[in-house]
Amino acid sequence: MIKKRKPKSKNYFTQETEDYIVLYNNSKDFEERSRIYERHIHYAFFKLTQNIIHTFKFYHTEVEELEHLQHEIITFLLSKIHLFDPSRGAKAYSYFGTIVKRWLILYNTKNYNKKVNKTEIGELDKEGTTHFYTLEDNSKNELDKYLDLYVEHCSKNIFELFPKKNDAQVADAILEIFRNRENLEIFKSDDEIGWFFNEIKKIQNILSQYKN
């Protein structure tokens, strides 16, 4: 495993990092690419994945050590690094940060659904368990952040997730409820949120039957 190379600056993902990513993509020499990655890109990817995991509390994993999860994500980033094109206006930090968030949303949702299927609803919101999502009364709690990312991902990819028009319309109606959740009484308590997630899961199962 590549050692994490700590830069002198506290800013781990800078314009210099982006410049080296471009240089990496333009190089045809394997040894040069390996050297650029190890010295100038790997640490930025490592810190990016680490910060996103902890900021959004993507803790529903199948690995014991989060660094193993980071390794999976970084491997995926490397498979997509050639697609980065600064001429399109995107900054490398935002571009790769979005990829990491979307990867983690899909991964986290899959593992959370596994836990929902195996665990009583009452256990899912107990603090101190691996199923716990914090629900403090903050202006933007962690569950809200997760839901925002999930809704954004589903909205942008709705026709890929639901190719049939009717399925997409049903899914969009459900997403609209989440978009306006702050104004709905159904989201005022933890028990109601748990009930609502169960209802959503029933709808997903129905839609999957129609797909098949």
Short mmCIF file of C-alpha atoms in Angstrom, two decimals:
data_model
loop_
_atom_site.label_atom_id
_atom_site.label_comp_id
_atom_site.label_asym_id
_atom_site.label_seq_id
_atom_site.Cartn_x
_atom_site.Cartn_y
_atom_site.Cartn_z
CA MET A 1 0.00 0.00 0.00
CA ILE A 2 1.27 3.48 -0.88
CA LYS A 3 2.37 5.51 2.13
CA LYS A 4 0.34 8.66 2.75
CA ARG A 5 2.62 11.51 1.78
CA LYS A 6 1.84 14.58 3.89
CA PRO A 7 2.17 17.91 2.11
CA LYS A 8 3.64 21.00 3.77
CA SER A 9 0.38 22.93 3.41
CA LYS A 10 -2.74 22.11 5.40
CA ASN A 11 -4.71 22.41 2.15
CA TYR A 12 -4.47 18.86 0.88
CA PHE A 13 -6.26 19.37 -2.47
CA THR A 14 -4.92 22.47 -4.21
CA GLN A 15 -4.55 23.88 -7.71
CA GLU A 16 -1.16 22.18 -7.76
CA THR A 17 -2.92 18.85 -7.14
CA GLU A 18 -5.19 19.52 -10.09
CA ASP A 19 -2.20 20.42 -12.29
CA TYR A 20 -0.54 17.13 -11.42
CA ILE A 21 -3.73 15.22 -12.23
CA VAL A 22 -3.70 16.83 -15.68
CA LEU A 23 -0.01 15.99 -16.02
CA TYR A 24 -0.74 12.41 -14.95
CA ASN A 25 -3.47 12.08 -17.59
CA ASN A 26 -1.28 13.52 -20.32
CA SER A 27 1.70 11.29 -19.59
CA LYS A 28 2.16 8.06 -21.53
CA ASP A 29 5.07 6.87 -19.43
CA PHE A 30 4.02 4.32 -16.79
CA GLU A 31 6.86 5.08 -14.38
CA GLU A 32 6.29 8.83 -14.62
CA ARG A 33 2.55 8.39 -13.96
CA SER A 34 3.31 6.16 -10.97
CA ARG A 35 5.73 8.74 -9.59
CA ILE A 36 3.27 11.62 -10.08
CA TYR A 37 0.48 9.71 -8.43
CA GLU A 38 2.51 8.60 -5.40
CA ARG A 39 4.08 12.01 -4.76
CA HIS A 40 1.31 14.43 -5.66
CA ILE A 41 -2.13 12.78 -5.95
CA HIS A 42 -2.52 9.85 -3.56
CA TYR A 43 -2.51 11.88 -0.34
CA ALA A 44 -5.14 14.28 -1.75
CA PHE A 45 -7.39 11.33 -2.66
CA PHE A 46 -6.80 9.74 0.74
CA LYS A 47 -7.78 12.90 2.67
CA LEU A 48 -10.72 13.60 0.35
CA THR A 49 -12.25 10.17 0.95
CA GLN A 50 -11.49 10.33 4.67
CA ASN A 51 -13.14 13.74 5.13
CA ILE A 52 -16.26 12.86 3.15
CA ILE A 53 -16.76 9.59 5.04
CA HIS A 54 -16.54 11.34 8.42
CA THR A 55 -18.38 14.54 7.43
CA PHE A 56 -21.44 12.66 6.15
CA LYS A 57 -21.00 9.70 8.53
CA PHE A 58 -20.96 7.01 5.86
CA TYR A 59 -20.37 4.30 8.44
CA HIS A 60 -22.58 1.49 7.09
CA THR A 61 -19.72 -0.59 5.74
CA GLU A 62 -18.73 -4.21 5.19
CA VAL A 63 -15.14 -3.60 6.30
CA GLU A 64 -13.65 -3.39 9.77
CA GLU A 65 -11.21 -0.57 8.99
CA LEU A 66 -12.34 2.59 7.20
CA GLU A 67 -8.97 2.77 5.45
CA HIS A 68 -9.93 -0.41 3.61
CA LEU A 69 -13.08 1.35 2.41
CA GLN A 70 -10.98 4.34 1.36
CA HIS A 71 -8.75 2.02 -0.63
CA GLU A 72 -11.82 0.75 -2.55
CA ILE A 73 -12.94 4.30 -3.31
CA ILE A 74 -9.47 5.46 -4.35
CA THR A 75 -9.22 2.49 -6.70
CA PHE A 76 -12.51 3.60 -8.24
CA LEU A 77 -11.25 7.20 -8.51
CA LEU A 78 -8.20 5.95 -10.40
CA SER A 79 -10.48 4.16 -12.86
CA LYS A 80 -12.19 7.52 -13.54
CA ILE A 81 -9.23 9.89 -13.32
CA HIS A 82 -8.75 9.96 -17.10
CA LEU A 83 -12.23 11.47 -17.49
CA PHE A 84 -11.29 14.68 -15.69
CA ASP A 85 -11.14 17.59 -18.14
CA PRO A 86 -10.50 21.07 -16.66
CA SER A 87 -11.57 22.70 -19.93
CA ARG A 88 -15.17 21.84 -19.04
CA GLY A 89 -15.03 24.24 -16.12
CA ALA A 90 -15.04 21.77 -13.22
CA LYS A 91 -12.39 21.95 -10.51
CA ALA A 92 -10.70 18.68 -9.62
CA TYR A 93 -11.67 18.95 -5.94
CA SER A 94 -15.38 19.27 -6.77
CA TYR A 95 -15.25 16.73 -9.58
CA PHE A 96 -13.67 13.95 -7.55
CA GLY A 97 -15.58 14.93 -4.41
CA THR A 98 -18.85 14.39 -6.28
CA ILE A 99 -17.67 10.98 -7.49
CA VAL A 100 -16.78 9.96 -3.93
CA LYS A 101 -20.15 11.11 -2.55
CA ARG A 102 -22.14 9.27 -5.21
CA TRP A 103 -20.09 6.10 -4.73
CA LEU A 104 -20.64 6.25 -0.98
CA ILE A 105 -24.37 6.96 -1.31
CA LEU A 106 -24.87 3.79 -3.35
CA TYR A 107 -22.55 1.75 -1.12
CA ASN A 108 -24.02 3.09 2.12
CA THR A 109 -27.62 2.67 0.97
CA LYS A 110 -27.00 -0.94 -0.04
CA ASN A 111 -25.46 -1.79 3.32
CA TYR A 112 -28.06 0.17 5.29
CA ASN A 113 -30.85 -1.73 3.52
CA LYS A 114 -29.17 -4.99 4.50
CA LYS A 115 -29.19 -3.87 8.12
CA VAL A 116 -32.83 -2.74 7.90
CA ASN A 117 -33.79 -6.19 6.65
CA LYS A 118 -32.00 -7.88 9.54
CA THR A 119 -32.65 -5.42 12.38
CA GLU A 120 -35.74 -4.24 14.23
CA ILE A 121 -36.65 -0.60 13.57
CA GLY A 122 -36.31 0.16 17.27
CA GLU A 123 -32.66 -0.88 17.13
CA LEU A 124 -31.80 1.33 14.15
CA ASP A 125 -32.05 4.62 16.03
CA LYS A 126 -30.29 3.57 19.23
CA GLU A 127 -27.24 5.67 19.89
CA GLY A 128 -24.08 3.64 20.15
CA THR A 129 -25.11 0.99 17.60
CA THR A 130 -23.58 0.62 14.15
CA HIS A 131 -27.01 1.40 12.71
CA PHE A 132 -27.28 4.82 14.30
CA TYR A 133 -27.85 8.05 12.41
CA THR A 134 -27.64 11.20 14.53
CA LEU A 135 -30.87 13.13 14.68
CA GLU A 136 -29.89 16.12 16.79
CA ASP A 137 -31.96 19.25 16.35
CA ASN A 138 -29.32 21.04 14.25
CA SER A 139 -30.08 23.31 11.31
CA LYS A 140 -28.57 20.66 9.07
CA ASN A 141 -28.12 17.34 10.83
CA GLU A 142 -26.24 14.42 9.33
CA LEU A 143 -29.37 12.55 8.23
CA ASP A 144 -30.50 15.64 6.34
CA LYS A 145 -27.13 15.81 4.60
CA TYR A 146 -27.40 12.15 3.65
CA LEU A 147 -30.96 12.56 2.35
CA ASP A 148 -29.99 15.62 0.32
CA LEU A 149 -27.20 13.67 -1.37
CA TYR A 150 -29.42 10.64 -1.92
CA VAL A 151 -32.25 12.71 -3.43
CA GLU A 152 -29.80 14.58 -5.65
CA HIS A 153 -28.29 11.34 -6.92
CA CYS A 154 -31.68 9.71 -7.62
CA SER A 155 -33.02 12.84 -9.30
CA LYS A 156 -30.06 13.13 -11.67
CA ASN A 157 -30.14 9.43 -12.55
CA ILE A 158 -33.87 8.76 -12.35
CA PHE A 159 -34.26 7.44 -15.89
CA GLU A 160 -31.27 5.14 -15.47
CA LEU A 161 -32.64 3.80 -12.20
CA PHE A 162 -36.21 3.61 -13.57
CA PRO A 163 -36.18 3.27 -17.37
CA LYS A 164 -39.97 2.90 -17.60
CA LYS A 165 -41.85 6.20 -17.66
CA ASN A 166 -44.48 5.16 -15.07
CA ASP A 167 -41.81 3.89 -12.67
CA ALA A 168 -39.87 7.14 -13.04
CA GLN A 169 -43.00 9.18 -12.30
CA VAL A 170 -43.70 7.19 -9.12
CA ALA A 171 -40.08 7.54 -8.05
CA ASP A 172 -40.12 11.29 -8.72
CA ALA A 173 -43.29 11.66 -6.63
CA ILE A 174 -41.53 9.92 -3.74
CA LEU A 175 -38.46 12.10 -4.20
CA GLU A 176 -40.68 15.19 -4.12
CA ILE A 177 -41.84 14.17 -0.64
CA PHE A 178 -38.22 14.08 0.48
CA ARG A 179 -37.50 17.44 -1.17
CA ASN A 180 -40.30 19.02 0.87
CA ARG A 181 -39.81 16.96 4.02
CA GLU A 182 -39.22 19.97 6.27
CA ASN A 183 -42.84 21.04 5.76
CA LEU A 184 -44.39 17.62 6.36
CA GLU A 185 -45.65 16.38 9.73
CA ILE A 186 -44.60 12.84 8.82
CA PHE A 187 -40.97 13.79 9.40
CA LYS A 188 -41.47 15.31 12.85
CA SER A 189 -40.49 12.24 14.89
CA ASP A 190 -38.05 9.35 14.66
CA ASP A 191 -40.85 6.74 14.76
CA GLU A 192 -42.61 8.35 11.82
CA ILE A 193 -39.37 8.49 9.83
CA GLY A 194 -38.81 4.79 10.50
CA TRP A 195 -42.36 3.98 9.40
CA PHE A 196 -41.93 6.07 6.26
CA PHE A 197 -38.70 4.31 5.30
CA ASN A 198 -40.51 0.97 5.62
CA GLU A 199 -43.27 2.21 3.32
CA ILE A 200 -40.69 3.40 0.78
CA LYS A 201 -39.06 -0.03 0.91
CA LYS A 202 -42.42 -1.69 0.16
CA ILE A 203 -42.86 0.58 -2.86
CA GLN A 204 -39.33 -0.23 -4.06
CA ASN A 205 -40.12 -3.94 -3.84
CA ILE A 206 -43.30 -3.45 -5.85
CA LEU A 207 -41.44 -1.49 -8.52
CA SER A 208 -38.73 -4.14 -8.73
CA GLN A 209 -41.41 -6.78 -9.34
CA TYR A 210 -42.79 -4.71 -12.22
CA LYS A 211 -39.27 -4.36 -13.65
CA ASN A 212 -38.85 -8.11 -13.65
#
